mmCIF file with all atom_site columns, C-alpha atoms in Angstrom:
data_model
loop_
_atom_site.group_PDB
_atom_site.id
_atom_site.type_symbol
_atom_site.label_atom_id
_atom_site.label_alt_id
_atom_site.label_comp_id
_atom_site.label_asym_id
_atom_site.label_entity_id
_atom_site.label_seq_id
_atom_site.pdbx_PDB_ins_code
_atom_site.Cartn_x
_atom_site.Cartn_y
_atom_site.Cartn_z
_atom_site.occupancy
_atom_site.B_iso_or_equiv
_atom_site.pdbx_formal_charge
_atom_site.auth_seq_id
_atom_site.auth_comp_id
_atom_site.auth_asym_id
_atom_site.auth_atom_id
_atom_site.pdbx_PDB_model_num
ATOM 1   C CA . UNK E 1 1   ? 29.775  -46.120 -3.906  1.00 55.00 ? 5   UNK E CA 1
ATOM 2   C CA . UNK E 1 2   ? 26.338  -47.869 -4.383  1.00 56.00 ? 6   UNK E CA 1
ATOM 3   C CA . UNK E 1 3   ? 24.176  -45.989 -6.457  1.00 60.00 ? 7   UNK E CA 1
ATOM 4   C CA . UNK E 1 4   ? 20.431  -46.446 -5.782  1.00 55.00 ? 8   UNK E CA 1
ATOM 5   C CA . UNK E 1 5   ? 17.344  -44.620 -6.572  1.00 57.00 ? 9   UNK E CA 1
ATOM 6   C CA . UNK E 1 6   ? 16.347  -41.349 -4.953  1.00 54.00 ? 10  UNK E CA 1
ATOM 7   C CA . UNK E 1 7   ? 13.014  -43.387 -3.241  1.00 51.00 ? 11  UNK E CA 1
ATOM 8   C CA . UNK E 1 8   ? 15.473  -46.190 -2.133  1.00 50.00 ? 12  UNK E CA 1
ATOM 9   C CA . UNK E 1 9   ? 17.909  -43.693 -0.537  1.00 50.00 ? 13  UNK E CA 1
ATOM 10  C CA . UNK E 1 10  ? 15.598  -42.250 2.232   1.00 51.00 ? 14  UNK E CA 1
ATOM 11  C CA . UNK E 1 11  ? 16.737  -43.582 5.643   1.00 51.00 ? 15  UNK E CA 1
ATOM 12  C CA . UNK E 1 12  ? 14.460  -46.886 7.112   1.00 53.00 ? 16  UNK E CA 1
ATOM 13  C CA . UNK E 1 13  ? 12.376  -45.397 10.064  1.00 52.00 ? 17  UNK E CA 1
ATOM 14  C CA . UNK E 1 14  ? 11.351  -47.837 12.305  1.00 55.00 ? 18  UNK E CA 1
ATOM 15  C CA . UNK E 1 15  ? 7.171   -48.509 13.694  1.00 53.00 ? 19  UNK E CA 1
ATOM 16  C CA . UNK E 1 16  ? 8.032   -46.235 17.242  1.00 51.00 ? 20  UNK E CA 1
ATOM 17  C CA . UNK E 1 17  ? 9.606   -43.466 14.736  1.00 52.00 ? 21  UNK E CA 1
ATOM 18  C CA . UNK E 1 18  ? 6.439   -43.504 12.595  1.00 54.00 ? 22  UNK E CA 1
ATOM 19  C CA . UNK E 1 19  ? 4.208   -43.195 15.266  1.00 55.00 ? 23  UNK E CA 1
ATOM 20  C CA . UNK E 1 20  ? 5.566   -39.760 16.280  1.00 54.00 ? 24  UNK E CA 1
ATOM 21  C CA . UNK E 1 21  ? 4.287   -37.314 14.332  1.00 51.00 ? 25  UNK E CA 1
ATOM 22  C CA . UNK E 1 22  ? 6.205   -33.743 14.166  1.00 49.00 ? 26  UNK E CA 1
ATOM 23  C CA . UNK E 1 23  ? 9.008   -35.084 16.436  1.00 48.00 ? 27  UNK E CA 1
ATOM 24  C CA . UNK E 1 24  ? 12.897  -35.100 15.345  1.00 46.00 ? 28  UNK E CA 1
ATOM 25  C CA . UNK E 1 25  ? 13.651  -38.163 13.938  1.00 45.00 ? 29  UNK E CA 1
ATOM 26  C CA . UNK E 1 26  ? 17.062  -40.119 15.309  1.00 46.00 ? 30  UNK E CA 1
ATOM 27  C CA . UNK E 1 27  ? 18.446  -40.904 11.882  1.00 48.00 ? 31  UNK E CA 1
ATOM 28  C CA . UNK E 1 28  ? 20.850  -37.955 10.205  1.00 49.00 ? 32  UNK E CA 1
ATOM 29  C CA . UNK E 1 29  ? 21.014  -37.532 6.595   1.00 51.00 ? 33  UNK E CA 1
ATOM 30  C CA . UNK E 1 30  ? 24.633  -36.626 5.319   1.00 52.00 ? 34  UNK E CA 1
ATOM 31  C CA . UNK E 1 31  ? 24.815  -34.699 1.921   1.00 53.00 ? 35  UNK E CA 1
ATOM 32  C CA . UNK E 1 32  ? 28.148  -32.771 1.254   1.00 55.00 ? 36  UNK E CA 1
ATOM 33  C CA . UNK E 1 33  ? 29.637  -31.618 4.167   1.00 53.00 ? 37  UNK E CA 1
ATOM 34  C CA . UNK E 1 34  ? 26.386  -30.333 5.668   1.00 54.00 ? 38  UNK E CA 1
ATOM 35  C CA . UNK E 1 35  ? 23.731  -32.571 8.311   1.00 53.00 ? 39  UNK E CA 1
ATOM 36  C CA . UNK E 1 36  ? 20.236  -32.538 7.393   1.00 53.00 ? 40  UNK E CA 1
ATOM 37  C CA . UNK E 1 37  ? 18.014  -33.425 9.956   1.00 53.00 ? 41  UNK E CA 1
ATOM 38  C CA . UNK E 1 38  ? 14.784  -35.216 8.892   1.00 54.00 ? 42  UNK E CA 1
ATOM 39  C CA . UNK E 1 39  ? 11.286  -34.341 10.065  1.00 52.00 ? 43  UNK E CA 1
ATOM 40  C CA . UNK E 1 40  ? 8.513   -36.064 9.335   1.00 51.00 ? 44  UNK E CA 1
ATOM 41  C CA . UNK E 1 41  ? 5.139   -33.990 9.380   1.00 54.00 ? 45  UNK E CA 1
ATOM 42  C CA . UNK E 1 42  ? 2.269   -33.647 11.903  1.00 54.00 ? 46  UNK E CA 1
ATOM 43  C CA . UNK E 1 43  ? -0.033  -35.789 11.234  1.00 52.00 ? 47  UNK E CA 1
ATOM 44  C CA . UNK E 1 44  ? -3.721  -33.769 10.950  1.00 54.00 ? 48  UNK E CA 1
ATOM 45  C CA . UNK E 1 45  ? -6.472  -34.461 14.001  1.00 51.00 ? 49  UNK E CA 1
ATOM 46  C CA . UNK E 1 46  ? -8.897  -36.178 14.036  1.00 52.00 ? 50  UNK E CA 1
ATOM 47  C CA . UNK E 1 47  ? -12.625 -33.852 14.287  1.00 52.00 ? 51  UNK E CA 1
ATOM 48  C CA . UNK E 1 48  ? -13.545 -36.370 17.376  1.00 52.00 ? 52  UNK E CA 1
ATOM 49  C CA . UNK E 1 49  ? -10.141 -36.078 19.021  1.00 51.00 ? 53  UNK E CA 1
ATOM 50  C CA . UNK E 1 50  ? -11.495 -32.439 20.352  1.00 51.00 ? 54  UNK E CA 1
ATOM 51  C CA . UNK E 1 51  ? -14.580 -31.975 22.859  1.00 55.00 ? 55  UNK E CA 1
ATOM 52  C CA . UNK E 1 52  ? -17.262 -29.590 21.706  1.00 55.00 ? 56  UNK E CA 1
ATOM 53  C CA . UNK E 1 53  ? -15.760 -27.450 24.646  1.00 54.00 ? 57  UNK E CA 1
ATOM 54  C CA . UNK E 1 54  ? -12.347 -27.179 22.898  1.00 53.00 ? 58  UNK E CA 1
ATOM 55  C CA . UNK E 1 55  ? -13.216 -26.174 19.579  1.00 52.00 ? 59  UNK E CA 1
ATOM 56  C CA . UNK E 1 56  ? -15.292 -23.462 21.239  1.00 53.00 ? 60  UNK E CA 1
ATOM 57  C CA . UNK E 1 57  ? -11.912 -21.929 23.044  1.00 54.00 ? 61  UNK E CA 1
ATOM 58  C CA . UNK E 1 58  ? -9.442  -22.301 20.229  1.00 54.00 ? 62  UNK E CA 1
ATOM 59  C CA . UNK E 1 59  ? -11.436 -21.039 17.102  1.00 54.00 ? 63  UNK E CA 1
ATOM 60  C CA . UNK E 1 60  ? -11.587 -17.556 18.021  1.00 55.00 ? 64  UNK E CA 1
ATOM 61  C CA . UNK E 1 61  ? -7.815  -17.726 19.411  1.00 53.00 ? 65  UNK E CA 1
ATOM 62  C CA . UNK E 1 62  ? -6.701  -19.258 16.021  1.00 58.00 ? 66  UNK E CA 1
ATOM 63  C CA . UNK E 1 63  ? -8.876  -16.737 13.739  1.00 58.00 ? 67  UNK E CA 1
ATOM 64  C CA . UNK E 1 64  ? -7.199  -13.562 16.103  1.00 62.00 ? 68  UNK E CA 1
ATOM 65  C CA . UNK E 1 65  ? -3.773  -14.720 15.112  1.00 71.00 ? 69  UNK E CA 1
ATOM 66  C CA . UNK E 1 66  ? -4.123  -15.087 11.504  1.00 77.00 ? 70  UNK E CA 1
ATOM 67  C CA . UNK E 1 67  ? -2.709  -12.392 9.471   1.00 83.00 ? 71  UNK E CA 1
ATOM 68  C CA . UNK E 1 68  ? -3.622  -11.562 6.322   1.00 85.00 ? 72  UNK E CA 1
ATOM 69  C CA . UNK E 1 69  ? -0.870  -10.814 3.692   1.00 85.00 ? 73  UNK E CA 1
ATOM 70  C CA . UNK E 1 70  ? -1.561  -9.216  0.227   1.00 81.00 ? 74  UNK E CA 1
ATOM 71  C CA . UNK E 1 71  ? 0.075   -9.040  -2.763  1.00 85.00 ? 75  UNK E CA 1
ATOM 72  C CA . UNK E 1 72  ? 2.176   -6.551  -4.414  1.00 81.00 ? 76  UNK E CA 1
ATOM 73  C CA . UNK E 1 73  ? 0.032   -4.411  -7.134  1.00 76.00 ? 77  UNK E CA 1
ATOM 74  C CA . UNK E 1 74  ? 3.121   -2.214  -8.614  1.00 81.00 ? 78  UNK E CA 1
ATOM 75  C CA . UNK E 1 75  ? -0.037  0.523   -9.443  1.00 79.00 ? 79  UNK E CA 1
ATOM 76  C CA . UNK E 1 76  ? 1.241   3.780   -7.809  1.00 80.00 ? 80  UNK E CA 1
ATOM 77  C CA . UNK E 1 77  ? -2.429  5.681   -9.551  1.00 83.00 ? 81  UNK E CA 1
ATOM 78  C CA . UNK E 1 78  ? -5.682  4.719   -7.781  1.00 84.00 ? 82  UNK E CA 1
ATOM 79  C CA . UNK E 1 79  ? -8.654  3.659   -10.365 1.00 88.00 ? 83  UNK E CA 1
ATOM 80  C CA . UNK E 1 80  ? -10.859 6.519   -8.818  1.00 91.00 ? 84  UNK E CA 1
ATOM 81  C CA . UNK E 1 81  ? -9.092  9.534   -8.082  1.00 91.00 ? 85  UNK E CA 1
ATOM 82  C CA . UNK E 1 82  ? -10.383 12.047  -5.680  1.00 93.00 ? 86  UNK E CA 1
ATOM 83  C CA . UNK E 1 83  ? -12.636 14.914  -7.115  1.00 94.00 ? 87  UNK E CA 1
ATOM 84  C CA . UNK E 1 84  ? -12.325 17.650  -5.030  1.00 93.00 ? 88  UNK E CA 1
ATOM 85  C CA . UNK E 1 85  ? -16.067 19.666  -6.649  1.00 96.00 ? 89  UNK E CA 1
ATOM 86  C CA . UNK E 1 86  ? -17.841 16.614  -5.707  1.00 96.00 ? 90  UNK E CA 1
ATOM 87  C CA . UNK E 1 87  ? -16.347 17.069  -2.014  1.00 97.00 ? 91  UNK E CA 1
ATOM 88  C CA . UNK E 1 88  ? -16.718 20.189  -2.481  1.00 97.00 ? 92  UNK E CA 1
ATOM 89  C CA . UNK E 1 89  ? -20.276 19.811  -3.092  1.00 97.00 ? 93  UNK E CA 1
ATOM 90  C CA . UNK E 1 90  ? -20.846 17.449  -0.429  1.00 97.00 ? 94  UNK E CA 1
ATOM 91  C CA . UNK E 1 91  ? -19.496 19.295  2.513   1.00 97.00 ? 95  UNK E CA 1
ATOM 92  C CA . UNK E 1 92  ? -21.261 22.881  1.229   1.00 97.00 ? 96  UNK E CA 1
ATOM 93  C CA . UNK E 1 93  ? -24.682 20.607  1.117   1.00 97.00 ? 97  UNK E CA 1
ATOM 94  C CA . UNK E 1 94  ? -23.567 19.218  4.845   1.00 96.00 ? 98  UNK E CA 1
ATOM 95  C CA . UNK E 1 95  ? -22.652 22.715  6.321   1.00 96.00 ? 99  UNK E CA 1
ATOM 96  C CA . UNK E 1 96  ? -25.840 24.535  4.690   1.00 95.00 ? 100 UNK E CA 1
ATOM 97  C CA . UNK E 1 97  ? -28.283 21.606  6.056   1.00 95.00 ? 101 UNK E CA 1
ATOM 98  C CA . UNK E 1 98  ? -26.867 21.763  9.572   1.00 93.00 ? 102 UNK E CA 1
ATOM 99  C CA . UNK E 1 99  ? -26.076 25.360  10.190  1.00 93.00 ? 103 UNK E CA 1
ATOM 100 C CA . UNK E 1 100 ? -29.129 26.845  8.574   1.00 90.00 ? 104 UNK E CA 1
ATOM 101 C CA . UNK E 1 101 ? -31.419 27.620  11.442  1.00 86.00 ? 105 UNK E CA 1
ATOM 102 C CA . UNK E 1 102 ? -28.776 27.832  14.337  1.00 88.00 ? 106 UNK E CA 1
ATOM 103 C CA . UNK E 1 103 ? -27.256 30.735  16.623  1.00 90.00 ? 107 UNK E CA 1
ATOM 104 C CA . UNK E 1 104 ? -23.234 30.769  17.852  1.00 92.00 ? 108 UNK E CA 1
ATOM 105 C CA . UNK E 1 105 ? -23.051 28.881  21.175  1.00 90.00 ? 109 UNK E CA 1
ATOM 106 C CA . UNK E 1 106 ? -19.641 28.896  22.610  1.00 90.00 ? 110 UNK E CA 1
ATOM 107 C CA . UNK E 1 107 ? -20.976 25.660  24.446  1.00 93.00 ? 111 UNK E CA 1
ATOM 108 C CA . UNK E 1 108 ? -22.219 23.878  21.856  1.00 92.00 ? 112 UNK E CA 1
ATOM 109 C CA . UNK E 1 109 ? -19.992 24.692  19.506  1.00 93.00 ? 113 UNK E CA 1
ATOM 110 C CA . UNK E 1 110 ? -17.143 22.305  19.944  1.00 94.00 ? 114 UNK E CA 1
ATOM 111 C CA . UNK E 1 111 ? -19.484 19.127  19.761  1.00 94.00 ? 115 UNK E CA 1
ATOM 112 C CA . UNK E 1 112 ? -21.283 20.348  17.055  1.00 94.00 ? 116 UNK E CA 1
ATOM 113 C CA . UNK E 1 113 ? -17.820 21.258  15.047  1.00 95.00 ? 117 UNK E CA 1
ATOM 114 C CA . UNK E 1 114 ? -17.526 17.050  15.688  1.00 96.00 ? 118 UNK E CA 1
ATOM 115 C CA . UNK E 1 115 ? -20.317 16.018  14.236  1.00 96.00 ? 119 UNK E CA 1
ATOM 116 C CA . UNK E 1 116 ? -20.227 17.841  11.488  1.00 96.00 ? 120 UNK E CA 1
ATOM 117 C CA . UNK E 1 117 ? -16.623 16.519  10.355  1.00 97.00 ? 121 UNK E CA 1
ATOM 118 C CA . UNK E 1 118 ? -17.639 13.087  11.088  1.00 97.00 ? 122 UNK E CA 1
ATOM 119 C CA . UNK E 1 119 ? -20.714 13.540  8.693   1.00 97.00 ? 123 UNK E CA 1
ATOM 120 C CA . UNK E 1 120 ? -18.322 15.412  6.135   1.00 97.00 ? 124 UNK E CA 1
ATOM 121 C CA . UNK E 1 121 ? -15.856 12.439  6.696   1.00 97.00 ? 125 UNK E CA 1
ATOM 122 C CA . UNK E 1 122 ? -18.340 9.574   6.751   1.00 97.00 ? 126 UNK E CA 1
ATOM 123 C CA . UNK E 1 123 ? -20.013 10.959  3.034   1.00 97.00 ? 127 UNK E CA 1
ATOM 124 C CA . UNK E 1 124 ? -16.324 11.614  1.636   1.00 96.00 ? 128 UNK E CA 1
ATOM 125 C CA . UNK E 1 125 ? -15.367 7.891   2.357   1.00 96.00 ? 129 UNK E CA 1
ATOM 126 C CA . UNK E 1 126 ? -18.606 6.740   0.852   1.00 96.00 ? 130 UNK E CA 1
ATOM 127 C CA . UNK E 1 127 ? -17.869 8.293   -2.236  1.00 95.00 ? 131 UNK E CA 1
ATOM 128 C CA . UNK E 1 128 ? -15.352 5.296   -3.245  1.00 93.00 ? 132 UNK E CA 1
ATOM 129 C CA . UNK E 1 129 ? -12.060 7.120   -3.888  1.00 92.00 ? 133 UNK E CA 1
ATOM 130 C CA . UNK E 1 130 ? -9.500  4.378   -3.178  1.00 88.00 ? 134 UNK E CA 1
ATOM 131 C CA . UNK E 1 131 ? -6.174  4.528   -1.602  1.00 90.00 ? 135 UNK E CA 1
ATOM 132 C CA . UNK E 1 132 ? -6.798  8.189   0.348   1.00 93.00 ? 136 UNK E CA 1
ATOM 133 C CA . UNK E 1 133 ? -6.605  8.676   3.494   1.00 94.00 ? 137 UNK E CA 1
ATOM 134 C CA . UNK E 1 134 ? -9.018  11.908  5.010   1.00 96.00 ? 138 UNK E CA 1
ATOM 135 C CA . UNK E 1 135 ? -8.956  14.507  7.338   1.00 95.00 ? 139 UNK E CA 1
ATOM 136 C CA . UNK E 1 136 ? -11.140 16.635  8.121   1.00 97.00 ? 140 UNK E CA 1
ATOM 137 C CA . UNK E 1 137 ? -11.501 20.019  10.672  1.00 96.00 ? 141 UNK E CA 1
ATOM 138 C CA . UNK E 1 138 ? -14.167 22.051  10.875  1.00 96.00 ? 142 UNK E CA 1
ATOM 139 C CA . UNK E 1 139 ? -14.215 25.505  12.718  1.00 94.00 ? 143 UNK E CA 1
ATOM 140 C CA . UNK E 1 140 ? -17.180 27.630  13.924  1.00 94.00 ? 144 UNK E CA 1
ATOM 141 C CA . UNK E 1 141 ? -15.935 31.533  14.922  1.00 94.00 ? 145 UNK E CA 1
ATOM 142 C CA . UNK E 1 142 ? -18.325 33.865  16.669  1.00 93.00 ? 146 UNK E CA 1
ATOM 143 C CA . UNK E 1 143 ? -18.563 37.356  14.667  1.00 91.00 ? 147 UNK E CA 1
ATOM 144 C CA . UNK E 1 144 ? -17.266 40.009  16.600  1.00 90.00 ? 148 UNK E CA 1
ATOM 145 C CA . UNK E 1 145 ? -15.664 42.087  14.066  1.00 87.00 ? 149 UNK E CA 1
ATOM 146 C CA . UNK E 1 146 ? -12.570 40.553  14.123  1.00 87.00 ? 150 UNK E CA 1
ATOM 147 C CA . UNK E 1 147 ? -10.832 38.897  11.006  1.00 86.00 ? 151 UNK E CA 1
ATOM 148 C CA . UNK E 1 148 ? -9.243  35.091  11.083  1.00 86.00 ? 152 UNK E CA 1
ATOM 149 C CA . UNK E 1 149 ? -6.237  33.560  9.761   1.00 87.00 ? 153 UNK E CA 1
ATOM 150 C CA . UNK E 1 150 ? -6.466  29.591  9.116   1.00 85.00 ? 154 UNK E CA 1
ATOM 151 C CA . UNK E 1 151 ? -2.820  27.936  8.115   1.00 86.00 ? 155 UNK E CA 1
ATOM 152 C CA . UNK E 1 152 ? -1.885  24.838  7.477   1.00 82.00 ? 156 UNK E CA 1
ATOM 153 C CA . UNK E 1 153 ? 1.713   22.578  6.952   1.00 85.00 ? 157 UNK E CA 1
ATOM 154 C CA . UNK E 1 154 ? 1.691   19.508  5.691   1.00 82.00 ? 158 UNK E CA 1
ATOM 155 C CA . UNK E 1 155 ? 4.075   17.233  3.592   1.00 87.00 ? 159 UNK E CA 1
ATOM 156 C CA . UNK E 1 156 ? 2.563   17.007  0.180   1.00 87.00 ? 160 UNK E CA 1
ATOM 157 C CA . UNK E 1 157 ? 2.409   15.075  -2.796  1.00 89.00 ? 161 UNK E CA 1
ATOM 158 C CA . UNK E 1 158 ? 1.244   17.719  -5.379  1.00 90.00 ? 162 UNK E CA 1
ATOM 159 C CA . UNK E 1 159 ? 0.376   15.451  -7.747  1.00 90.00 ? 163 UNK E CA 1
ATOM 160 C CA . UNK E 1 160 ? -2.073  13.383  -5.764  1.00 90.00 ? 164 UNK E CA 1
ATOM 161 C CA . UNK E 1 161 ? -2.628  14.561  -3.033  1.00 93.00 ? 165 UNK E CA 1
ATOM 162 C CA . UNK E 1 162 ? -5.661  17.379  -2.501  1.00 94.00 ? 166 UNK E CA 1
ATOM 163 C CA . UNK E 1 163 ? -7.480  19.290  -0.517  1.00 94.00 ? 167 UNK E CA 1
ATOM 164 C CA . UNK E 1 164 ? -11.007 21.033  -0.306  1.00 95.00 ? 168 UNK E CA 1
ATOM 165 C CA . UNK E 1 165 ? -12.408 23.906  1.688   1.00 95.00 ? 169 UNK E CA 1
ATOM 166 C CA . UNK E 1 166 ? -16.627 25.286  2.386   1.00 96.00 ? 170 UNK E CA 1
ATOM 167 C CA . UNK E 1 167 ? -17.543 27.588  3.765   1.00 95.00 ? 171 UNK E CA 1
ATOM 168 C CA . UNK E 1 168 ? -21.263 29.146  5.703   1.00 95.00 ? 172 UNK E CA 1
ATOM 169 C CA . UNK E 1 169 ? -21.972 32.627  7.081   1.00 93.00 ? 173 UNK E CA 1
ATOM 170 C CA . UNK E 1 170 ? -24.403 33.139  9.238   1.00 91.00 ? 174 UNK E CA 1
ATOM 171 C CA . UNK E 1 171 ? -25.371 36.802  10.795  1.00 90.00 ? 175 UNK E CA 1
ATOM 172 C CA . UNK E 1 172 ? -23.897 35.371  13.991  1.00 91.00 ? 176 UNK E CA 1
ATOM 173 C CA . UNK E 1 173 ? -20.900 33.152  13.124  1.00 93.00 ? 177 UNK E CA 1
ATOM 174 C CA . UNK E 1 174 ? -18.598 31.898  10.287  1.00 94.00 ? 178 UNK E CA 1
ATOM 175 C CA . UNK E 1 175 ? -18.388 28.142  9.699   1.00 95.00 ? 179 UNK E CA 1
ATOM 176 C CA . UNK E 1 176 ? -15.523 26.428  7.644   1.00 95.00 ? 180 UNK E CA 1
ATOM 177 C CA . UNK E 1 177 ? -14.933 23.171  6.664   1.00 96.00 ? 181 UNK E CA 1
ATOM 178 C CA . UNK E 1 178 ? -11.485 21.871  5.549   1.00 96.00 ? 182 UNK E CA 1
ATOM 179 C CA . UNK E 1 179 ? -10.714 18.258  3.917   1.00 96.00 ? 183 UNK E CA 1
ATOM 180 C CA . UNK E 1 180 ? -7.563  17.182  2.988   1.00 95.00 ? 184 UNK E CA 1
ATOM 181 C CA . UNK E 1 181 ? -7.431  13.943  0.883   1.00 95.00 ? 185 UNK E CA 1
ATOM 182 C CA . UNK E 1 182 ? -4.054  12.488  1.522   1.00 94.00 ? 186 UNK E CA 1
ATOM 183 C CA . UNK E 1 183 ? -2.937  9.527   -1.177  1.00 91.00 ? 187 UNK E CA 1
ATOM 184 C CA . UNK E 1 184 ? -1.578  6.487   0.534   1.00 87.00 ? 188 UNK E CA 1
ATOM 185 C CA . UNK E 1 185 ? 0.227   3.907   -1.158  1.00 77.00 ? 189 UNK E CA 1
#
């Protein structure tokens, strides 16, 4: 057996195979017992080979189908924790400021119950705590004389996970805000 240099052992292509780019070239490389087929690599385009028209359809097409892929940290603890007195604090501020002057409306009440947790929600997720995920329920209750019983089940990481409640009385209605900070890997 002749024994050449790795450069001289590459198969001879001929002009016709060099001109197409990305296609399957005839020649079959033999190395043990297994084929390797050869390809040779598209060849990059040309800026002028596209109309202005073109580029205008197959950017945004392109950008849609990339997919971002990050790296593995290995850090199970976030760098800022959640701190359940300062969303504590928060939501008693948010419940005092919007509740102060108002009267139960069974009407109202359900649309106001929703923007109230998307304020409480929207100020929690400003406050930088990373890798938590929120949620948030707020319930108004007429007074009538009648007590109230609020439960919740969840599955629960006791070590990082959390949960605040507030809480505003009114002569006419009870108002009670619950946020549960949920740690997500």
């Amino acid at each position: 057996m002749e024994t050449r240099p790795k450069a001289e052992r590459r198969l001879s292509l001929s002009v016709a195979q060099r001109e197409r780019p990305g296609r399957l070239l005839e020649g079959v490389k033999m190395k043990g017992k297994q084929k390797q087929s050869i390809f040779e690599p598209l060849a990059p385009l040309e800026e002028e080979y596209f109309s202005d028209s073109t580029k205008t359809r197959r950017l945004p097409f392109r950008a849609s189908r990339a997919k971002i892929k990050y790296a593995n940290t290995y850090r199970l603890e976030s760098y800022n924790k959640f701190r359940d007195y300062l969303v504590r604090d928060k939501a008693q501020a948010i419940l005092t400021n919007k509740l102060q002057q108002d009267k139960y409306d069974a009407v109202s009440s359900p649309s106001l119950c929703a923007s109230i947790s998307e304020e409480i929600l929207t100020a929690t997720k400003e406050m930088g705590f990373d890798r938590y995920k929120y949620v948030v329920s707020v319930l108004i209750v007429e007074k009538a004389g009648q007590a109230i019983h609020v439960a919740s089940r969840w599955v629960w990481d006791v070590q990082r996970d959390s949960w605040v409640s507030a809480k505003y009385e009114t002569e006419t209605f009870i108002a009670l805000a619950l946020v549960m900070a949920c740690y997500y890997e």
